[in-house]
XYZ file of C-alpha atoms in Angstrom:
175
model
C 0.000 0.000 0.000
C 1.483 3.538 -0.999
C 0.555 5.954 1.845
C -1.316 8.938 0.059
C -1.246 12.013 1.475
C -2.414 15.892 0.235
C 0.674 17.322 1.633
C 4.400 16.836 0.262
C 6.986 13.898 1.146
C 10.291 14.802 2.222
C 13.139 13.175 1.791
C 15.608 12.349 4.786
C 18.836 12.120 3.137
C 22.114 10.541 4.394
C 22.609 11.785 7.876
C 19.310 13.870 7.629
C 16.534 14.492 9.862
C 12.913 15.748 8.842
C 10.201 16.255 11.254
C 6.775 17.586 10.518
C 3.669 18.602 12.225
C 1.364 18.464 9.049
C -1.007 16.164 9.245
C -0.814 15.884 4.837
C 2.921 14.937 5.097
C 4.985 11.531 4.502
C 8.444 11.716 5.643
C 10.674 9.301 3.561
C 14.043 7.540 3.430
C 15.190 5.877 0.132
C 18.092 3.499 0.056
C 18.267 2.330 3.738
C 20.727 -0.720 3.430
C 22.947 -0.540 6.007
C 21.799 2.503 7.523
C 18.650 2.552 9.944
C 15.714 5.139 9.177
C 14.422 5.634 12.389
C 11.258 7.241 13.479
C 9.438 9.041 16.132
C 5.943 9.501 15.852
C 3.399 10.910 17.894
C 0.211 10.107 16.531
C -2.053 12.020 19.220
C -0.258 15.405 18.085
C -0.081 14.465 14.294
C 4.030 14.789 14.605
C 6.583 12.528 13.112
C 10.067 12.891 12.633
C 12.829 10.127 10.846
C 16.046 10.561 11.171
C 18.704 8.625 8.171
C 21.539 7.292 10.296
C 24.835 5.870 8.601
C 27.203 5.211 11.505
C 26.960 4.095 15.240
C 28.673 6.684 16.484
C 31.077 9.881 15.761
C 34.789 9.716 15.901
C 36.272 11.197 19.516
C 38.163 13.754 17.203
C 35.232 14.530 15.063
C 32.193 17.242 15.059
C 28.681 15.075 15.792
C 26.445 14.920 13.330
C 23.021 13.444 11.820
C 25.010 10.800 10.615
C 25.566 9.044 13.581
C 23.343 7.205 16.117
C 24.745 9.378 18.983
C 23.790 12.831 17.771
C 20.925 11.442 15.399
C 18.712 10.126 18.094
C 18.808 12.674 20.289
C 18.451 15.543 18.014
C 15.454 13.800 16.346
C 13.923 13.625 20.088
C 14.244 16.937 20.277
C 13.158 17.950 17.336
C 10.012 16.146 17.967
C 9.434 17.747 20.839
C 9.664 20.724 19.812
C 6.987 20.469 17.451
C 4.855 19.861 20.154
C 5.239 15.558 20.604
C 5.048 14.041 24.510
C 7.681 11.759 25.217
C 4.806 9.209 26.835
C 3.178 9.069 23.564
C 6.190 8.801 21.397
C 6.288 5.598 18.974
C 10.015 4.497 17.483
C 9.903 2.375 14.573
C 13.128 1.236 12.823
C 13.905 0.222 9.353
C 17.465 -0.726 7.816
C 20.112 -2.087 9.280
C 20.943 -4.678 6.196
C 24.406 -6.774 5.791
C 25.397 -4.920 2.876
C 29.108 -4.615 3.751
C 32.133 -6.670 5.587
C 35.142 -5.688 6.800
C 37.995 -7.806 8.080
C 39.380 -10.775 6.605
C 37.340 -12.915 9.339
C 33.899 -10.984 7.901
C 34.592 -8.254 10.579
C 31.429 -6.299 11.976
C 28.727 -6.131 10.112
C 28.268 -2.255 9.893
C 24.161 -2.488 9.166
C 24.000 -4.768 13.097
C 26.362 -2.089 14.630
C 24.024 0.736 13.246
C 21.008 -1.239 14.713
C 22.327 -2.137 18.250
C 23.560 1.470 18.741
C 20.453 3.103 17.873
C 18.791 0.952 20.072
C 21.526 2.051 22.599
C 20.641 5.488 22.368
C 16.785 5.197 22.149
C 17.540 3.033 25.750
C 19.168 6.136 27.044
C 16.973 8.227 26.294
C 14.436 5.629 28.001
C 12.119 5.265 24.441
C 11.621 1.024 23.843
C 11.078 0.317 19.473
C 7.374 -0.275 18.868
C 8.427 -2.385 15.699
C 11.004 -2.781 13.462
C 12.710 -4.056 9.997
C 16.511 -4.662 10.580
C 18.873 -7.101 9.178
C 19.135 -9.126 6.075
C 21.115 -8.083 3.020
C 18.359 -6.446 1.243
C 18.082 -2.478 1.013
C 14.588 -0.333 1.643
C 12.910 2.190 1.431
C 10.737 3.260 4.335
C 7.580 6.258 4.685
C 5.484 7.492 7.061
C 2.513 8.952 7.149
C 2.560 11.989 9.695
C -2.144 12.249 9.868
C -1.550 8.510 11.219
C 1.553 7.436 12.112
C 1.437 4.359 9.823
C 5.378 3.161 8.987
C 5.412 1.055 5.637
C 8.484 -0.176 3.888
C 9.988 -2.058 0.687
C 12.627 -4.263 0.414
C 14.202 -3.693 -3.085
C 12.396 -6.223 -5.631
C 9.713 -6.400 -2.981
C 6.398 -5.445 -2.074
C 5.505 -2.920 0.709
C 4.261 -3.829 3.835
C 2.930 -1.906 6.818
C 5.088 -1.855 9.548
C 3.499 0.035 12.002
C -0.055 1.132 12.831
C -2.246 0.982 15.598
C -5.206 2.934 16.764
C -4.330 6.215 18.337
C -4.443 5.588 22.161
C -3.479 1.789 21.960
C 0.095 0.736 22.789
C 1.819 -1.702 21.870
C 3.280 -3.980 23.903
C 7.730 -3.891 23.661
């Protein structure tokens, strides 16, 4: 299913965030394969945000950034919040996190896992539990959401879409 909406779709790039508060809006990432899309949603307040992360984490000698899972999460928290989310309500979904890479001549660390454990690292921190997710394999996707609803659908490339996420406003679900 293609989520419709009347507003515009915008595109989290590499190390992007996007965040709206329109209810007309699906926020997109394209080309997730070892990177993790993640969202926040708030469906009561009709706010989403998805951040596109790349790395687990920034070097000690570097600037943070959206790129990695230790600036990315927060920032997209925040930037959630600002637009008026409550952390009680918020829903994370996740999407990405593929084996497209290896490094090492024993298959070293899978870079789409690492991406995957340390956004789930982060979210921990920042006490927020994933509602669902679509990590792992060796196939790349694409992932929307649809900010009226908070419904998360995604693709693996050749595949079909399939909803992800979506629940009633009001009913949890269980971690």
């Amino acid at each position: 299913m293609t989520l419709v909406a009347t507003g515009t779709e915008h595109l989290a790039r590499m190390g992007e965030q996007v965040v709206s508060a329109d209810a007309g809006d699906v926020l997109a990432c394209v080309g997730l394969g070892s990177c993790i899309g993640l969202a926040l949603i708030d469906r009561r307040a009709t706010v989403a945000g998805l951040a596109h992360i790349m790395l687990p984490a920034a070097p000690a000698s570097g600037t943070p950034n959206g790129k990695h899972a230790d600036h990315a999460v927060p920032a997209l928290l925040e930037a959630v919040l600002e637009l008026g989310a409550a952390r009680h309500r918020i829903d994370a979904v996740l999407v990405g996190g593929a084996s497209m890479f290896s490094f090492g001549t024993d298959g070293g660390q899978q870079v789409g896992a690492r991406n995957a454990e340390a956004v789930h690292a982060e979210l921990a921190k920042l006490r927020l539990h994933p509602r669902a997710e679509a990590t792992g394999g060796t196939r790349g996707r694409t992932m929307r959401v649809r900010v009226a609803d908070g419904r998360v659908v995604y693709k693996e490339a050749g595949g079909t879409e399939v909803e992800l996420f979506s629940t009633p406003v009001g009913l949890r679900v269980a971690a």
